[in-house]
PDB file of C-alpha atoms in Angstrom:
ATOM      1  CA  MET A 110       0.057   0.008  -0.051  1.00 63.00           C
ATOM      2  CA  GLN A 111       0.984   3.588  -0.357  1.00 69.00           C
ATOM      3  CA  GLU A 112       2.304   5.027   2.865  1.00 66.00           C
ATOM      4  CA  ASP A 113      -0.986   6.970   3.461  1.00 74.00           C
ATOM      5  CA  LEU A 114      -2.938   3.658   2.687  1.00 73.00           C
ATOM      6  CA  SER A 115      -4.817   5.447  -0.022  1.00 82.00           C
ATOM      7  CA  SER A 116      -4.127   2.822  -2.742  1.00 76.00           C
ATOM      8  CA  PRO A 117      -2.066  -0.139  -3.656  1.00 70.00           C
ATOM      9  CA  TYR A 118       1.551   0.470  -4.286  1.00 65.00           C
ATOM     10  CA  PRO A 119       2.258   0.141  -8.044  1.00 68.00           C
ATOM     11  CA  GLY A 120       3.590  -3.199  -9.135  1.00 60.00           C
ATOM     12  CA  TYR A 121       2.684  -5.135  -6.039  1.00 57.00           C
ATOM     13  CA  GLY A 122      -0.385  -7.159  -5.282  1.00 55.00           C
ATOM     14  CA  LEU A 123      -1.532  -9.688  -2.657  1.00 63.00           C
ATOM     15  CA  GLY A 124       1.425 -11.597  -1.157  1.00 72.00           C
ATOM     16  CA  SER A 125       1.190 -15.358  -0.932  1.00 84.00           C
ATOM     17  CA  MET A 126       1.214 -15.277   2.964  1.00 91.00           C
ATOM     18  CA  ASP A 127      -0.843 -12.014   3.416  1.00 91.00           C
ATOM     19  CA  ALA A 128      -4.168 -13.822   3.892  1.00 95.00           C
ATOM     20  CA  TYR A 129      -2.585 -16.218   6.495  1.00 97.00           C
ATOM     21  CA  ASP A 130      -1.068 -13.284   8.375  1.00 95.00           C
ATOM     22  CA  GLY A 131      -4.319 -11.324   8.369  1.00 96.00           C
ATOM     23  CA  TYR A 132      -6.357 -14.482   9.399  1.00 98.00           C
ATOM     24  CA  VAL A 133      -4.217 -15.144  12.399  1.00 98.00           C
ATOM     25  CA  SER A 134      -3.847 -11.470  13.431  1.00 96.00           C
ATOM     26  CA  TYR A 135      -7.529 -10.836  13.171  1.00 97.00           C
ATOM     27  CA  ARG A 136      -8.390 -13.983  15.272  1.00 97.00           C
ATOM     28  CA  MET A 137      -5.803 -13.069  17.862  1.00 95.00           C
ATOM     29  CA  LEU A 138      -7.194  -9.528  18.208  1.00 96.00           C
ATOM     30  CA  ASP A 139     -11.025 -10.051  18.488  1.00 98.00           C
ATOM     31  CA  GLU A 140     -12.850 -12.951  16.730  1.00 97.00           C
ATOM     32  CA  ASP A 141     -16.215 -11.425  17.357  1.00 98.00           C
ATOM     33  CA  ALA A 142     -15.540  -7.888  16.316  1.00 98.00           C
ATOM     34  CA  LEU A 143     -13.372  -8.932  13.329  1.00 97.00           C
ATOM     35  CA  ALA A 144     -15.597 -11.830  12.092  1.00 98.00           C
ATOM     36  CA  LEU A 145     -16.311 -10.333   8.708  1.00 98.00           C
ATOM     37  CA  GLU A 146     -12.462  -9.827   8.152  1.00 97.00           C
ATOM     38  CA  ILE A 147     -11.629 -13.301   9.437  1.00 98.00           C
ATOM     39  CA  ALA A 148     -14.066 -14.855   7.027  1.00 98.00           C
ATOM     40  CA  GLN A 149     -12.648 -12.753   4.072  1.00 97.00           C
ATOM     41  CA  MET A 150      -9.115 -13.885   5.018  1.00 97.00           C
ATOM     42  CA  HIS A 151     -10.321 -17.460   5.418  1.00 98.00           C
ATOM     43  CA  ASP A 152     -11.898 -17.287   1.814  1.00 97.00           C
ATOM     44  CA  LEU A 153      -8.504 -16.156   0.390  1.00 95.00           C
ATOM     45  CA  MET A 154      -6.682 -18.897   2.151  1.00 97.00           C
ATOM     46  CA  GLU A 155      -9.058 -21.478   0.901  1.00 96.00           C
ATOM     47  CA  ARG A 156      -8.171 -20.601  -2.597  1.00 95.00           C
ATOM     48  CA  ASP A 157      -4.590 -21.686  -2.285  1.00 93.00           C
ATOM     49  CA  TRP A 158      -3.554 -23.484   0.941  1.00 96.00           C
ATOM     50  CA  ARG A 159      -3.753 -26.799  -0.800  1.00 97.00           C
ATOM     51  CA  ALA A 160      -1.277 -25.660  -3.609  1.00 95.00           C
ATOM     52  CA  LEU A 161       0.876 -23.200  -1.722  1.00 95.00           C
ATOM     53  CA  ASP A 162       4.487 -24.608  -1.608  1.00 96.00           C
ATOM     54  CA  ILE A 163       6.776 -22.052   0.036  1.00 95.00           C
ATOM     55  CA  GLU A 164      10.516 -22.654  -0.940  1.00 94.00           C
ATOM     56  CA  GLN A 165      12.151 -19.763   0.892  1.00 95.00           C
ATOM     57  CA  ASP A 166      13.655 -19.882   4.354  1.00 96.00           C
ATOM     58  CA  LEU A 167      11.997 -16.883   5.908  1.00 93.00           C
ATOM     59  CA  GLY A 168       8.606 -17.731   4.541  1.00 95.00           C
ATOM     60  CA  LEU A 169       8.950 -21.218   5.774  1.00 97.00           C
ATOM     61  CA  GLY A 170       9.711 -19.965   9.193  1.00 97.00           C
ATOM     62  CA  MET A 171       6.892 -17.511   9.154  1.00 96.00           C
ATOM     63  CA  MET A 172       4.412 -20.144   8.009  1.00 97.00           C
ATOM     64  CA  LEU A 173       5.334 -22.653  10.779  1.00 98.00           C
ATOM     65  CA  TRP A 174       4.887 -19.658  13.308  1.00 98.00           C
ATOM     66  CA  LEU A 175       1.432 -18.709  11.838  1.00 98.00           C
ATOM     67  CA  ALA A 176       0.285 -22.321  11.718  1.00 98.00           C
ATOM     68  CA  HIS A 177       1.186 -22.993  15.409  1.00 97.00           C
ATOM     69  CA  PHE A 178      -1.648 -20.644  16.573  1.00 97.00           C
ATOM     70  CA  PHE A 179      -4.430 -22.976  15.012  1.00 97.00           C
ATOM     71  CA  PRO A 180      -2.650 -26.261  14.469  1.00 97.00           C
ATOM     72  CA  ALA A 181      -5.718 -28.334  14.150  1.00 97.00           C
ATOM     73  CA  GLU A 182      -6.983 -26.486  11.102  1.00 98.00           C
ATOM     74  CA  PRO A 183      -6.476 -28.312   7.765  1.00 98.00           C
ATOM     75  CA  TRP A 184      -4.429 -25.449   6.309  1.00 98.00           C
ATOM     76  CA  ALA A 185      -2.129 -25.470   9.313  1.00 98.00           C
ATOM     77  CA  LYS A 186      -1.592 -29.167   9.240  1.00 98.00           C
ATOM     78  CA  ALA A 187      -0.822 -29.176   5.532  1.00 98.00           C
ATOM     79  CA  GLN A 188       1.490 -26.120   5.649  1.00 98.00           C
ATOM     80  CA  THR A 189       3.342 -27.353   8.613  1.00 98.00           C
ATOM     81  CA  LYS A 190       4.086 -30.694   6.974  1.00 98.00           C
ATOM     82  CA  ARG A 191       4.973 -29.051   3.654  1.00 98.00           C
ATOM     83  CA  SER A 192       7.197 -26.382   5.392  1.00 98.00           C
ATOM     84  CA  LEU A 193       9.183 -29.129   7.469  1.00 98.00           C
ATOM     85  CA  ARG A 194       9.555 -31.142   4.241  1.00 98.00           C
ATOM     86  CA  ASN A 195      11.002 -28.167   2.442  1.00 97.00           C
ATOM     87  CA  LEU A 196      13.293 -27.169   5.348  1.00 98.00           C
ATOM     88  CA  GLU A 197      14.712 -30.733   5.489  1.00 98.00           C
ATOM     89  CA  THR A 198      16.040 -30.185   2.037  1.00 97.00           C
ATOM     90  CA  MET A 199      17.573 -26.873   2.996  1.00 98.00           C
ATOM     91  CA  TRP A 200      19.521 -27.975   6.086  1.00 98.00           C
ATOM     92  CA  VAL A 201      23.234 -27.651   5.534  1.00 97.00           C
ATOM     93  CA  ASP A 202      25.213 -29.954   8.010  1.00 95.00           C
ATOM     94  CA  PRO A 203      27.952 -29.316   8.644  1.00 95.00           C
ATOM     95  CA  PRO A 204      28.112 -26.560   9.710  1.00 96.00           C
ATOM     96  CA  GLY A 205      24.415 -26.199  10.730  1.00 97.00           C
ATOM     97  CA  TYR A 206      22.120 -23.649   9.002  1.00 97.00           C
ATOM     98  CA  PHE A 207      19.242 -23.406   6.591  1.00 98.00           C
ATOM     99  CA  SER A 208      20.089 -22.282   3.045  1.00 98.00           C
ATOM    100  CA  ARG A 209      17.970 -19.453   1.564  1.00 96.00           C
ATOM    101  CA  ALA A 210      16.249 -21.880  -0.797  1.00 96.00           C
ATOM    102  CA  PRO A 211      16.596 -25.610  -1.787  1.00 96.00           C
ATOM    103  CA  TRP A 212      18.566 -24.642  -4.959  1.00 96.00           C
ATOM    104  CA  LEU A 213      20.914 -22.194  -3.098  1.00 96.00           C
ATOM    105  CA  PRO A 214      22.811 -24.356  -0.581  1.00 95.00           C
ATOM    106  CA  ASP A 215      25.579 -21.880  -0.015  1.00 95.00           C
ATOM    107  CA  THR A 216      23.194 -18.735   0.397  1.00 95.00           C
ATOM    108  CA  LYS A 217      22.562 -18.171   4.006  1.00 96.00           C
ATOM    109  CA  PHE A 218      21.276 -15.163   6.076  1.00 95.00           C
ATOM    110  CA  ALA A 219      21.345 -14.959   9.900  1.00 96.00           C
ATOM    111  CA  PHE A 220      18.010 -13.069  10.220  1.00 94.00           C
ATOM    112  CA  THR A 221      16.186 -15.386   8.108  1.00 95.00           C
ATOM    113  CA  ASN A 222      17.678 -18.542   9.929  1.00 97.00           C
ATOM    114  CA  TYR A 223      16.554 -16.913  13.192  1.00 97.00           C
ATOM    115  CA  GLY A 224      13.124 -16.637  11.665  1.00 97.00           C
ATOM    116  CA  VAL A 225      13.158 -20.332  10.769  1.00 98.00           C
ATOM    117  CA  SER A 226      14.254 -21.023  14.423  1.00 98.00           C
ATOM    118  CA  LEU A 227      11.175 -19.110  15.726  1.00 98.00           C
ATOM    119  CA  GLY A 228       8.936 -21.222  13.476  1.00 98.00           C
ATOM    120  CA  LEU A 229      10.618 -24.465  14.506  1.00 98.00           C
ATOM    121  CA  GLN A 230      10.283 -23.493  18.184  1.00 97.00           C
ATOM    122  CA  ALA A 231       6.524 -22.652  17.566  1.00 97.00           C
ATOM    123  CA  ALA A 232       6.042 -26.001  15.973  1.00 97.00           C
ATOM    124  CA  GLY A 233       8.054 -27.778  18.761  1.00 96.00           C
ATOM    125  CA  VAL A 234      10.374 -29.538  16.438  1.00 98.00           C
ATOM    126  CA  TRP A 235      14.153 -29.978  15.672  1.00 98.00           C
ATOM    127  CA  PRO A 236      15.542 -28.352  18.966  1.00 97.00           C
ATOM    128  CA  GLU A 237      18.990 -29.644  18.021  1.00 97.00           C
ATOM    129  CA  ARG A 238      19.027 -27.878  14.818  1.00 98.00           C
ATOM    130  CA  ILE A 239      17.791 -24.587  16.436  1.00 98.00           C
ATOM    131  CA  GLY A 240      20.881 -24.975  18.846  1.00 97.00           C
ATOM    132  CA  ARG A 241      23.177 -25.613  15.946  1.00 97.00           C
ATOM    133  CA  LEU A 242      22.026 -22.563  13.851  1.00 97.00           C
ATOM    134  CA  ASN A 243      22.238 -20.393  17.000  1.00 97.00           C
ATOM    135  CA  THR A 244      25.723 -21.497  17.564  1.00 97.00           C
ATOM    136  CA  PHE A 245      26.749 -21.111  13.970  1.00 97.00           C
ATOM    137  CA  PHE A 246      25.414 -17.578  13.600  1.00 96.00           C
ATOM    138  CA  GLU A 247      26.860 -16.344  16.948  1.00 93.00           C
ATOM    139  CA  ASN A 248      30.303 -16.012  15.149  1.00 91.00           C
ATOM    140  CA  TRP A 249      29.521 -16.109  11.509  1.00 91.00           C
ATOM    141  CA  ARG A 250      29.408 -12.607   9.758  1.00 92.00           C
ATOM    142  CA  SER A 251      28.255 -11.965   6.187  1.00 89.00           C
ATOM    143  CA  GLY A 252      30.406  -9.050   5.610  1.00 87.00           C
ATOM    144  CA  ASP A 253      27.505  -6.858   4.302  1.00 87.00           C
ATOM    145  CA  GLU A 254      24.965  -4.554   5.715  1.00 86.00           C
ATOM    146  CA  TYR A 255      23.060  -7.276   7.458  1.00 83.00           C
ATOM    147  CA  ASP A 256      25.976  -7.477  10.016  1.00 83.00           C
ATOM    148  CA  ARG A 257      24.779  -4.057  11.134  1.00 83.00           C
ATOM    149  CA  GLU A 258      21.099  -4.109  10.521  1.00 85.00           C
ATOM    150  CA  ALA A 259      18.884  -4.228  13.581  1.00 87.00           C
ATOM    151  CA  ILE A 260      16.662  -7.025  11.995  1.00 89.00           C
ATOM    152  CA  THR A 261      19.512  -9.449  12.369  1.00 92.00           C
ATOM    153  CA  TRP A 262      19.947  -8.781  16.091  1.00 91.00           C
ATOM    154  CA  VAL A 263      16.354  -8.500  16.879  1.00 93.00           C
ATOM    155  CA  MET A 264      15.751 -11.891  15.311  1.00 94.00           C
ATOM    156  CA  ALA A 265      18.789 -13.353  17.158  1.00 94.00           C
ATOM    157  CA  CYS A 266      17.126 -12.298  20.428  1.00 94.00           C
ATOM    158  CA  THR A 267      13.731 -13.711  19.321  1.00 95.00           C
ATOM    159  CA  SER A 268      15.394 -17.005  18.378  1.00 96.00           C
ATOM    160  CA  HIS A 269      17.262 -17.329  21.694  1.00 95.00           C
ATOM    161  CA  PHE A 270      14.303 -16.060  23.815  1.00 95.00           C
ATOM    162  CA  PRO A 271      11.033 -16.655  21.862  1.00 95.00           C
ATOM    163  CA  GLY A 272       8.962 -16.025  25.056  1.00 92.00           C
ATOM    164  CA  ALA A 273       5.423 -14.683  24.108  1.00 89.00           C
ATOM    165  CA  PHE A 274       5.952 -15.227  20.336  1.00 91.00           C
ATOM    166  CA  VAL A 275       5.212 -18.930  20.996  1.00 92.00           C
ATOM    167  CA  ALA A 276       1.697 -19.560  22.029  1.00 84.00           C
ATOM    168  CA  SER A 277       1.983 -23.134  22.871  1.00 60.00           C
ATOM    169  CA  GLY A 278       4.623 -22.821  25.471  1.00 47.00           C
ATOM    170  CA  ASN A 279       7.254 -24.506  23.232  1.00 46.00           C
ATOM    171  CA  ASN A 280       9.883 -21.957  24.042  1.00 43.00           C
ATOM    172  CA  ASP A 281      12.804 -24.027  25.050  1.00 41.00           C
TER     173      ASP A 281
END
């Protein structure tokens, strides 16, 4: 959207995960007051959850995190299974990180791995991989602006201390 929310930003449309984010956010805020918006987001999700196949690290972590709020729903079950399957193909061991995409085994970003970590903690799986990636990125530096960007350090804290970001209490 334009900064003043007056119209869509030129060249951009609905992102593949926007409806999922809206659905979860609206339900977490107020299911009664936002029932119409929740129904709209659900309708959008129903159009594609069966075919949506995310192949990018940050998106996979985010989907795992979104799905953990309503794990019994069909979309959440399917997306969790699919996300874990794709992440399995992206695990680089040694040294212990997730690649950016299955076809980019040498490309890695600390902040996106920390996002995957949060998703894995929300799903309650692969604690050993979470530990390995946290250990790896404690000393690894990319040599670019991400070494200085706040997103990297905020996500590192979130990975190490997920706290309230994990609804189910899987915040080991």
